[in-house]
Coordinates of C-alpha atoms and ligand atoms in Angstrom, one line a residue:
M24 CA 125.1 75.0 84.8
T25 CA 122.3 77.1 86.0
Q26 CA 119.3 77.5 83.7
E27 CA 118.8 81.1 82.4
Y28 CA 115.3 81.6 82.5
T29 CA 113.7 83.7 79.7
R30 CA 110.1 84.2 78.7
A31 CA 110.6 82.0 75.7
Y32 CA 111.9 79.2 77.9
W33 CA 108.7 79.3 80.1
E34 CA 106.6 79.5 76.9
N35 CA 108.2 76.5 75.6
L36 CA 107.8 74.6 78.8
L37 CA 104.0 75.6 78.9
A38 CA 103.5 74.5 75.4
G39 CA 104.8 71.1 76.1
L40 CA 102.9 70.7 79.5
K41 CA 100.0 68.1 79.6
P42 CA 98.6 68.6 83.1
K43 CA 96.8 65.8 84.5
G44 CA 93.5 66.9 85.9
R45 CA 92.1 63.9 87.5
H46 CA 91.6 62.8 91.0
F47 CA 94.3 60.9 92.6
I48 CA 92.8 58.1 94.9
D49 CA 94.5 55.0 96.0
G50 CA 97.7 55.7 94.3
A51 CA 96.3 56.4 91.0
H52 CA 94.7 59.0 88.7
R53 CA 91.1 58.6 88.3
P54 CA 88.1 60.3 86.6
S55 CA 85.1 61.2 88.4
A56 CA 82.7 58.3 89.1
S57 CA 80.0 60.4 87.4
G58 CA 82.4 61.2 84.6
A59 CA 81.8 65.0 85.2
T60 CA 84.6 67.5 84.3
F61 CA 84.9 71.3 84.6
M62 CA 87.3 74.0 83.1
R63 CA 88.1 77.4 83.9
A64 CA 89.8 80.4 82.0
R65 CA 93.5 80.9 82.7
P66 CA 94.1 84.2 84.9
M67 CA 97.2 85.1 82.7
D68 CA 95.4 85.5 79.3
G69 CA 91.8 84.3 79.6
R70 CA 92.3 81.3 77.4
P71 CA 90.9 77.8 78.4
G72 CA 92.7 76.1 81.4
A73 CA 93.2 72.3 82.1
E74 CA 90.0 70.1 82.1
L75 CA 89.7 68.9 85.7
A76 CA 87.6 66.0 87.3
R77 CA 84.4 67.4 89.0
G78 CA 84.3 65.5 92.3
D79 CA 81.2 64.7 94.3
S80 CA 80.2 62.7 97.3
G81 CA 80.9 59.3 95.5
D82 CA 84.6 60.4 94.7
V83 CA 84.9 61.6 98.3
D84 CA 83.7 58.3 99.6
A85 CA 86.2 56.4 97.4
A86 CA 89.1 58.6 98.6
V87 CA 88.1 58.3 102.4
A88 CA 87.7 54.4 101.9
A89 CA 91.3 54.3 100.6
A90 CA 92.6 56.6 103.1
R91 CA 90.7 54.6 105.9
A92 CA 92.1 51.3 104.6
A93 CA 95.7 52.6 104.4
F94 CA 95.4 53.8 108.0
E95 CA 94.0 50.7 109.4
S96 CA 96.4 48.5 107.6
G97 CA 99.2 50.3 109.4
I98 CA 101.2 50.3 106.2
W99 CA 102.4 53.9 106.9
R100 CA 101.7 54.7 110.5
K101 CA 103.6 51.4 111.8
K102 CA 106.6 51.9 109.6
E103 CA 110.1 52.4 111.1
P104 CA 110.5 56.1 111.8
L105 CA 113.7 56.2 109.9
E106 CA 112.0 54.5 106.7
K107 CA 109.1 57.1 107.1
K108 CA 111.6 59.9 107.2
K109 CA 113.5 58.7 104.1
I110 CA 110.2 58.5 102.1
M111 CA 109.3 62.1 103.0
L112 CA 112.9 63.4 102.4
K113 CA 112.9 61.8 99.0
W114 CA 109.3 63.3 98.3
A115 CA 110.8 66.7 99.2
D116 CA 113.7 66.1 96.7
L117 CA 111.3 65.1 94.1
I118 CA 109.4 68.3 94.5
R119 CA 112.8 70.2 94.0
Q120 CA 113.6 68.0 90.9
H121 CA 110.0 68.5 89.4
G122 CA 110.3 72.3 90.5
E123 CA 109.9 73.9 86.9
E124 CA 107.0 71.9 86.1
L125 CA 105.1 72.4 89.6
A126 CA 106.0 76.1 89.3
M127 CA 104.4 76.1 85.7
L128 CA 101.1 74.2 87.0
E129 CA 100.8 76.9 89.8
T130 CA 101.3 79.7 87.6
L131 CA 98.9 78.4 85.1
D132 CA 96.3 77.9 87.6
V133 CA 96.4 81.0 89.7
G134 CA 98.3 83.7 87.4
K135 CA 101.2 84.3 89.9
P136 CA 104.7 85.2 88.3
I137 CA 106.5 82.1 87.3
M138 CA 109.7 83.0 89.1
A139 CA 107.8 83.5 92.4
S140 CA 106.0 80.0 91.8
L141 CA 109.5 78.5 91.6
N142 CA 111.6 80.5 94.0
V143 CA 109.1 80.8 96.7
D144 CA 106.0 78.6 96.4
V145 CA 107.8 75.2 95.1
R146 CA 110.8 75.9 97.5
L147 CA 108.6 76.3 100.5
A148 CA 106.5 73.4 99.6
A149 CA 109.7 71.1 99.6
E150 CA 111.0 72.7 102.8
G151 CA 107.7 71.9 104.3
I152 CA 107.6 68.3 103.5
Q153 CA 111.3 68.1 104.5
Y154 CA 110.9 69.7 107.8
Y155 CA 108.1 67.2 108.9
G156 CA 110.1 64.4 107.4
E157 CA 113.2 65.2 109.6
L158 CA 110.9 65.5 112.8
I159 CA 109.6 62.0 112.4
D160 CA 112.5 60.4 114.3
K161 CA 113.2 63.2 116.8
L162 CA 109.7 63.3 118.8
Y163 CA 109.3 61.4 121.8
D164 CA 106.1 60.4 123.9
E165 CA 105.9 61.1 127.6
I166 CA 105.8 59.1 130.8
A167 CA 103.5 60.8 133.4
P168 CA 104.6 61.0 137.0
T169 CA 102.9 58.2 138.9
G170 CA 103.7 56.2 142.2
P171 CA 106.4 53.5 142.0
N172 CA 103.9 50.8 141.4
A173 CA 102.6 52.2 138.1
R174 CA 103.8 53.4 134.7
A175 CA 101.5 55.7 132.8
L176 CA 102.5 56.3 129.0
V177 CA 101.2 59.4 127.4
R178 CA 101.5 58.6 123.7
K179 CA 100.6 60.9 120.9
V180 CA 98.7 59.0 118.3
P181 CA 97.4 59.9 114.9
L182 CA 93.9 60.7 114.4
G183 CA 93.2 58.5 111.3
V184 CA 91.8 60.2 108.1
V185 CA 92.3 63.9 108.0
G186 CA 90.5 66.0 105.3
A187 CA 92.4 68.9 104.2
I188 CA 90.6 71.8 102.3
T189 CA 92.8 74.5 100.8
P190 CA 92.4 77.8 99.2
W191 CA 93.9 79.0 95.7
N192 CA 96.2 81.9 96.8
Y193 CA 99.3 79.8 97.7
P194 CA 98.3 76.1 96.9
L195 CA 101.6 74.4 97.0
I196 CA 102.6 76.0 100.3
I197 CA 99.4 75.6 102.2
D198 CA 99.0 72.1 101.0
A199 CA 102.5 71.3 102.4
W200 CA 101.7 73.0 105.6
K201 CA 98.9 70.4 106.0
L202 CA 100.3 67.2 104.4
G203 CA 103.8 67.6 106.1
P204 CA 102.6 67.4 109.7
A205 CA 99.4 65.2 109.2
I206 CA 101.5 62.5 107.1
A207 CA 104.7 62.7 109.4
A208 CA 102.2 61.9 112.4
G209 CA 101.0 58.9 110.6
N210 CA 97.6 60.0 109.4
S211 CA 96.1 59.3 105.9
V212 CA 94.8 62.5 104.0
V213 CA 92.4 63.3 101.5
L214 CA 93.0 66.7 100.2
K215 CA 90.4 68.9 98.5
P216 CA 92.2 71.8 96.7
A217 CA 90.4 74.9 95.7
E218 CA 88.6 74.4 92.3
Q219 CA 90.9 77.1 90.8
S220 CA 94.1 75.4 91.8
S221 CA 94.3 71.7 91.7
L222 CA 97.0 71.0 89.4
S223 CA 99.9 71.3 91.7
A224 CA 98.1 69.0 94.4
I225 CA 97.6 66.3 91.8
K226 CA 101.4 66.5 91.0
L227 CA 102.3 66.4 94.6
A228 CA 100.3 63.3 95.2
E229 CA 101.9 61.7 92.0
L230 CA 105.4 62.4 93.4
A231 CA 104.4 61.2 97.0
I232 CA 104.0 57.8 95.3
E233 CA 107.1 57.9 93.4
A234 CA 109.0 58.7 96.8
G235 CA 107.6 55.4 98.3
L236 CA 104.5 56.9 100.1
P237 CA 102.0 53.8 100.2
A238 CA 98.8 54.1 98.1
G239 CA 95.8 55.6 100.0
V240 CA 97.9 57.6 102.4
F241 CA 97.7 60.8 100.4
N242 CA 94.5 61.2 98.1
V243 CA 93.3 64.2 96.1
V244 CA 89.7 64.9 95.0
T245 CA 89.2 67.8 92.8
G246 CA 86.1 69.9 92.4
Y247 CA 83.8 72.6 93.8
G248 CA 83.6 73.4 97.6
E249 CA 79.8 72.6 97.8
E250 CA 80.1 69.4 95.7
A251 CA 83.4 67.9 97.0
G252 CA 84.3 70.0 100.0
K253 CA 81.1 69.8 101.9
P254 CA 80.8 65.9 101.5
L255 CA 84.3 65.5 103.0
A256 CA 83.5 67.9 105.9
L257 CA 80.4 66.1 106.7
H258 CA 81.8 62.4 106.2
M259 CA 81.3 60.3 109.1
D260 CA 84.7 58.5 108.7
V261 CA 86.8 61.6 108.5
D262 CA 88.5 62.3 111.7
M263 CA 89.5 66.0 111.3
I264 CA 89.3 68.8 108.8
A265 CA 92.1 70.9 108.5
F266 CA 90.8 74.0 106.6
T267 CA 92.4 77.0 105.1
G268 CA 90.2 79.6 103.4
S269 CA 87.6 82.3 104.0
T270 CA 86.0 83.0 107.5
E271 CA 82.6 82.4 105.8
V272 CA 83.3 79.1 104.7
G273 CA 85.3 78.4 108.0
K274 CA 82.1 78.8 109.9
L275 CA 80.3 76.3 107.6
I276 CA 83.1 73.9 108.3
M277 CA 82.4 74.3 111.9
G278 CA 78.8 73.5 111.4
Y279 CA 79.5 70.4 109.1
A280 CA 81.8 69.0 112.0
A281 CA 79.0 69.6 114.6
Q282 CA 76.2 68.0 112.2
S283 CA 78.3 64.9 111.5
N284 CA 80.7 63.1 114.0
V285 CA 82.1 66.0 115.9
K286 CA 85.4 65.7 114.0
R287 CA 88.1 68.0 115.0
V288 CA 88.5 71.1 113.2
A289 CA 91.4 73.6 112.5
L290 CA 90.8 76.8 110.7
E291 CA 93.2 79.3 109.1
L292 CA 90.9 82.0 107.7
G293 CA 91.1 85.5 106.5
G294 CA 92.9 88.8 107.8
K295 CA 92.9 92.6 107.7
S296 CA 96.3 93.1 109.1
P297 CA 97.6 96.3 110.6
L298 CA 101.0 97.7 109.9
V299 CA 101.6 100.5 112.4
V300 CA 104.3 103.2 111.8
F301 CA 105.3 105.6 114.4
E302 CA 107.0 108.9 113.5
D303 CA 110.3 107.9 114.9
A304 CA 110.5 104.8 112.6
D305 CA 112.9 104.0 109.7
L306 CA 110.7 105.2 107.1
D307 CA 112.5 103.6 104.1
A308 CA 112.0 100.0 105.9
A309 CA 108.6 100.8 106.7
A310 CA 107.8 101.7 103.1
S311 CA 109.3 98.6 101.7
A312 CA 107.5 96.5 104.2
A313 CA 104.2 98.1 103.7
A314 CA 104.5 97.9 99.9
W315 CA 105.7 94.3 99.7
G316 CA 103.5 93.2 102.6
C317 CA 100.4 94.6 100.9
F318 CA 101.2 94.0 97.3
Y319 CA 103.1 90.7 97.1
N320 CA 101.1 87.9 95.2
S321 CA 98.9 90.9 93.9
G322 CA 97.5 91.3 97.4
E323 CA 95.9 87.9 97.4
T324 CA 97.5 87.0 100.9
C325 CA 95.7 86.2 104.0
H326 CA 98.1 88.1 106.2
A327 CA 98.7 91.0 103.8
S328 CA 99.3 94.3 105.6
T329 CA 96.2 95.9 104.2
R330 CA 95.7 98.6 106.9
L331 CA 98.7 101.0 107.1
I332 CA 98.0 102.8 110.4
V333 CA 100.5 105.8 110.2
Q334 CA 101.3 108.6 112.5
R335 CA 99.9 111.6 110.7
S336 CA 103.2 113.7 110.9
V337 CA 104.8 111.2 108.5
Q338 CA 101.9 110.1 106.5
E339 CA 102.8 112.0 103.5
A340 CA 106.5 111.2 103.5
L341 CA 105.7 107.5 104.0
I342 CA 103.2 107.3 101.1
E343 CA 105.6 109.0 98.8
K344 CA 108.3 106.4 99.7
I345 CA 105.7 103.6 99.3
Q346 CA 105.0 104.9 95.9
A347 CA 108.7 105.0 95.1
V348 CA 109.3 101.3 96.2
T349 CA 106.3 100.1 94.3
R350 CA 107.4 101.9 91.0
R351 CA 110.8 100.7 91.4
E352 CA 110.5 97.0 92.6
I353 CA 107.2 95.6 92.3
T354 CA 106.8 95.2 88.5
L355 CA 103.4 94.0 87.4
G356 CA 103.6 91.8 84.4
H357 CA 102.8 88.8 82.5
P358 CA 103.3 85.8 84.7
L359 CA 105.7 84.2 82.3
D360 CA 107.9 87.3 82.2
P361 CA 110.8 86.5 84.5
S362 CA 111.0 90.3 85.5
A363 CA 107.5 90.2 86.8
Q364 CA 107.0 90.6 90.4
I365 CA 103.3 90.4 90.7
G366 CA 100.8 88.9 88.1
A367 CA 97.3 88.3 87.4
L368 CA 94.3 87.9 89.9
I369 CA 92.7 84.5 90.2
E370 CA 89.3 84.9 88.2
E371 CA 87.2 87.5 86.7
N372 CA 84.5 87.6 89.5
H373 CA 87.3 88.0 92.0
M374 CA 88.7 90.9 89.9
K375 CA 85.3 92.5 89.8
K376 CA 84.8 92.3 93.6
V377 CA 88.2 93.9 93.9
L378 CA 87.3 96.9 91.5
S379 CA 84.1 97.4 93.1
M380 CA 85.9 97.7 96.7
I381 CA 88.1 100.3 95.0
T382 CA 84.9 102.1 93.7
A383 CA 83.2 101.9 97.2
G384 CA 86.4 103.2 98.8
E385 CA 86.2 106.4 96.6
K386 CA 82.6 106.7 97.3
E387 CA 83.1 106.5 101.1
G388 CA 85.6 109.3 101.0
G389 CA 89.1 107.5 100.6
R390 CA 91.4 109.4 98.1
R391 CA 93.3 107.1 95.5
V392 CA 97.0 108.3 95.5
F393 CA 98.1 106.1 92.8
G394 CA 97.3 102.7 91.2
A395 CA 94.3 100.5 92.0
E396 CA 92.9 100.1 88.5
R397 CA 92.7 97.6 85.9
V398 CA 95.7 97.3 83.4
M399 CA 96.8 95.1 80.6
D400 CA 93.2 94.0 79.8
E401 CA 94.4 93.8 76.1
T402 CA 95.9 90.5 77.0
G403 CA 92.8 88.9 78.2
G404 CA 94.3 88.6 81.6
L405 CA 93.1 89.8 85.0
Y406 CA 95.5 92.5 86.1
V407 CA 95.1 95.3 88.8
S408 CA 97.8 97.5 89.5
P409 CA 99.0 98.1 93.1
G410 CA 97.6 101.2 94.6
V411 CA 97.4 103.2 97.7
F412 CA 94.3 105.1 99.5
V413 CA 94.8 107.8 102.0
D414 CA 91.9 109.5 104.2
V415 CA 90.7 106.0 105.0
T416 CA 88.9 105.6 108.5
N417 CA 88.8 102.3 110.2
D418 CA 85.0 102.0 109.6
M419 CA 85.1 102.1 105.7
K420 CA 84.9 98.9 103.7
L421 CA 88.4 99.4 102.6
A422 CA 89.5 99.1 106.1
R423 CA 86.9 96.4 107.5
Q424 CA 86.8 93.7 104.5
E425 CA 89.3 91.6 103.1
I426 CA 89.8 93.1 99.4
F427 CA 92.4 90.2 98.4
G428 CA 93.7 92.6 95.8
P429 CA 96.7 94.9 95.7
V430 CA 95.0 97.9 97.6
L431 CA 96.6 99.5 100.8
A432 CA 94.3 101.7 102.8
A433 CA 96.2 104.2 104.9
I434 CA 94.6 105.5 108.3
P435 CA 96.3 108.1 110.3
F436 CA 96.5 108.5 114.1
E437 CA 98.1 110.9 116.6
T438 CA 98.5 108.9 119.7
E439 CA 99.9 105.3 120.6
G440 CA 96.5 104.5 122.4
E441 CA 94.7 105.6 119.2
A442 CA 96.8 103.3 117.0
L443 CA 96.3 100.5 119.1
R444 CA 92.7 100.8 119.2
I445 CA 92.5 101.1 115.4
A446 CA 95.0 98.1 114.9
N447 CA 92.6 96.0 117.1
D448 CA 89.4 97.2 115.7
T449 CA 88.7 94.3 113.5
V450 CA 87.1 90.9 113.7
Y451 CA 90.5 89.4 112.4
G452 CA 93.6 88.8 114.2
L453 CA 96.0 86.9 111.9
A454 CA 99.1 89.1 111.9
G455 CA 100.3 92.8 112.4
A456 CA 103.4 95.0 112.6
V457 CA 104.9 97.9 114.4
F458 CA 107.5 100.2 113.2
T459 CA 109.6 102.2 115.7
R460 CA 112.9 102.9 116.9
D461 CA 111.6 103.0 120.5
M462 CA 112.2 99.3 121.6
D463 CA 110.0 99.6 124.9
R464 CA 107.2 100.8 122.8
A465 CA 108.0 98.0 120.1
H466 CA 107.5 95.4 122.8
R467 CA 104.5 97.0 124.6
F468 CA 102.7 97.5 121.4
S469 CA 103.6 93.9 119.8
E470 CA 102.1 92.3 123.0
A471 CA 99.1 94.4 122.7
I472 CA 98.2 93.5 119.1
H473 CA 95.6 90.8 119.1
A474 CA 97.2 88.7 116.3
G475 CA 98.7 85.2 115.9
T476 CA 102.1 86.8 114.4
V477 CA 103.4 90.3 115.2
W478 CA 106.5 91.5 113.5
I479 CA 108.8 94.4 114.8
N480 CA 110.3 96.7 112.2
T481 CA 109.8 94.2 109.4
Y482 CA 107.0 92.3 107.6
D483 CA 106.3 88.6 106.6
M484 CA 109.4 87.0 107.9
S485 CA 109.0 83.5 109.0
T486 CA 110.6 80.0 108.7
F487 CA 109.0 76.6 109.4
A488 CA 110.1 77.0 113.0
T489 CA 107.7 79.6 113.7
P490 CA 103.8 78.7 114.1
F491 CA 101.3 80.4 111.9
G492 CA 97.6 81.2 112.5
G493 CA 95.2 83.5 113.8
F494 CA 93.2 84.9 116.8
K495 CA 89.5 85.9 116.8
Q496 CA 87.8 85.1 113.4
S497 CA 91.1 84.4 111.7
G498 CA 90.8 80.9 113.2
F499 CA 92.4 78.6 115.6
G500 CA 95.0 75.8 115.3
R501 CA 98.5 76.4 113.9
D502 CA 100.4 75.5 110.9
R503 CA 104.2 75.3 110.6
S504 CA 106.6 74.4 113.6
V505 CA 106.7 71.3 115.7
H506 CA 103.4 72.4 117.3
A507 CA 101.5 71.6 114.1
I508 CA 102.3 67.9 114.7
D509 CA 99.9 68.3 117.7
K510 CA 96.9 69.3 115.7
Y511 CA 97.1 66.0 113.9
C512 CA 97.2 63.8 117.0
D513 CA 95.5 63.0 120.0
Y514 CA 96.9 61.9 123.4
K515 CA 96.3 58.4 124.6
T516 CA 97.2 57.2 128.1
I517 CA 98.3 53.8 128.8
W518 CA 98.4 52.9 132.5
Q519 CA 100.4 49.8 133.7
Q520 CA 100.0 48.8 137.4
F521 CA 102.8 46.6 138.9
G522 CA 101.6 44.5 141.9
S523 CA 98.4 45.3 143.8
A524 CA 96.7 48.6 144.1
S525 CA 93.9 50.0 146.2
F526 CA 91.4 50.9 143.7
L527 CA 89.5 53.4 145.9
K528 CA 92.7 55.3 147.2
S529 CA 94.1 55.7 143.7
K530 CA 90.7 56.5 141.9
S531 CA 91.0 60.1 140.6
I532 CA 87.8 61.2 139.2
Ligands
NAD28 P1 87.1 80.0 100.1 O1 86.8 79.8 101.7 O2 86.2 80.5 99.2 O3 87.6 78.5 99.6 C1 88.6 77.7 100.4 C2 88.3 76.2 100.1 O4 87.1 75.7 100.8 C3 88.3 75.8 98.6 O5 88.8 74.5 98.5 C4 86.8 75.6 98.3 O6 86.5 75.0 97.3 C5 86.4 75.2 99.7 N1 84.9 75.4 99.9 C6 84.1 76.3 99.4 N2 82.9 76.2 100.0 C7 82.8 75.1 100.7 C8 81.9 74.4 101.4 N3 80.5 74.8 101.5 N4 82.2 73.2 102.1 C9 83.4 72.7 102.1 N5 84.4 73.4 101.3 C10 84.2 74.7 100.7 O7 88.5 80.7 100.1 P2 89.4 81.0 98.8 O8 88.7 82.1 98.1 O9 89.8 79.8 98.1 O10 90.8 81.6 99.6 C11 90.9 82.9 100.1 C12 90.6 82.9 101.5 O11 91.4 82.0 102.2 C13 90.8 84.4 102.1 O12 89.7 84.6 103.1 C14 92.1 84.2 102.7 O13 92.3 85.1 103.9 C15 92.1 82.8 103.3 N6 93.5 82.3 103.7 C16 93.8 82.2 104.7 C17 95.3 81.6 105.2 C18 95.6 81.6 106.5 O14 96.6 80.9 106.8 N7 95.1 82.1 107.5 C19 96.0 81.4 104.0 C20 95.4 81.5 102.8 C21 94.2 82.1 102.5

């Protein structure tokens, strides 16, 4: 029998929940060496959230030492591929089995609707671990072309200890994007989740041990960016940092890598993605994509379609349709209400920033058509209604800076050339979309937008088979797909000579 999800069901589950807020190091929950803890208010109602270990360099050192020991022992990387695959598949199954609890931890931390946490975030985290588990016994190394008297193996080998630093907007999904390929490739990982969203990461680590992942292969250190993230990124025994977060902190991470051991860095950063609508487009499809693309997860999405670049002749009709879709489908509500499609923003300071961007938009000449205001404040939670601005130009703050709230800025254009210039006039290059019935134009335009992903007549469609990441200041390196494995490996050449060789003749430098 399938469970019927009601608000009361989730309230009950929450009442019985005892989240563990400690680090997870070498296979066990641990308090901070310093004994320090921290707490934050729950986005859904402002009440106190879970108590968490406040990690610092001492805890990072312990986690990195455990990760290094596990790597050097070979207990994971040298295991039979089939055995490793079984463990990762079991881990994925356990994530599904503990789906309700994981969803509740996510909603408690970040205020997103419980049904989205369950049906999107938990599902995709399990799929991510499963996808990379299944790859383990399907990837081959290479043999390079050589003369008959030599054999050169080109091996893809794990890097060693990977530090993963992740944001709060999709904690489970982004953690899985890093953990799946890094661990499948044979590395050990120390994960520093965002201080706003540690609970699901700790549970993931607990489930990994239950699935059979050896202790030390996956560790979690909770705490603030400056106190726990920075020492991880500066650590001399960490071989790589896989980072998802803001462009501002991504730049710091590159600096830390340079200041320490030239560790590898992969960066998934911010975005200000254009969704371009031509007058010949299916306006219903475009309206639905624009509304969901911008407002889903309360706009707290790196690739949110925050810039609606629309041909002037259809702007009014399109905005009316976006308003209708938003009213009809994108219900803002308490995160434990199963009918809520979007919930609370992450924290008070962030909400203030979103509201100040809205005020700045009005001051700069943007016109608010609907929404974009604080609502449900009587709950003590942090809610801003989805809203649209028109009369925006691409030099306004609304069009240039990440708002990370449910605010769509419509920028009109007359010609295809103008649309492309506006779309590419941004420091970011994470994603974009074009809506038109003219397929020649669709392909021309999608090739010309500088972004890691471009959708034609849709938005936000993807699977694990498609790489995800940015151009320009949206970062480099790709999450998802088979290619993500490459990020966590390096090539090693093993040359074997048969018989005698003329050293000088074959020397190649
Ligand atoms: P953030 O950059 O503030 O924090 C991200 C992580 O970095 C957190 O774990 C934080 O504790 C840590 N951190 C902060 N300062 C640090 C420092 N000095 N040294 C080391 N670590 C530090 O980002 P956020 O507010 O958590 O997340 C929102 C941002 O993430 C947005 O810019 C969004 O676009 C981006 N994002 C990008 C993607 C993507 O795939 N490109 C996905 C999700 C979010």
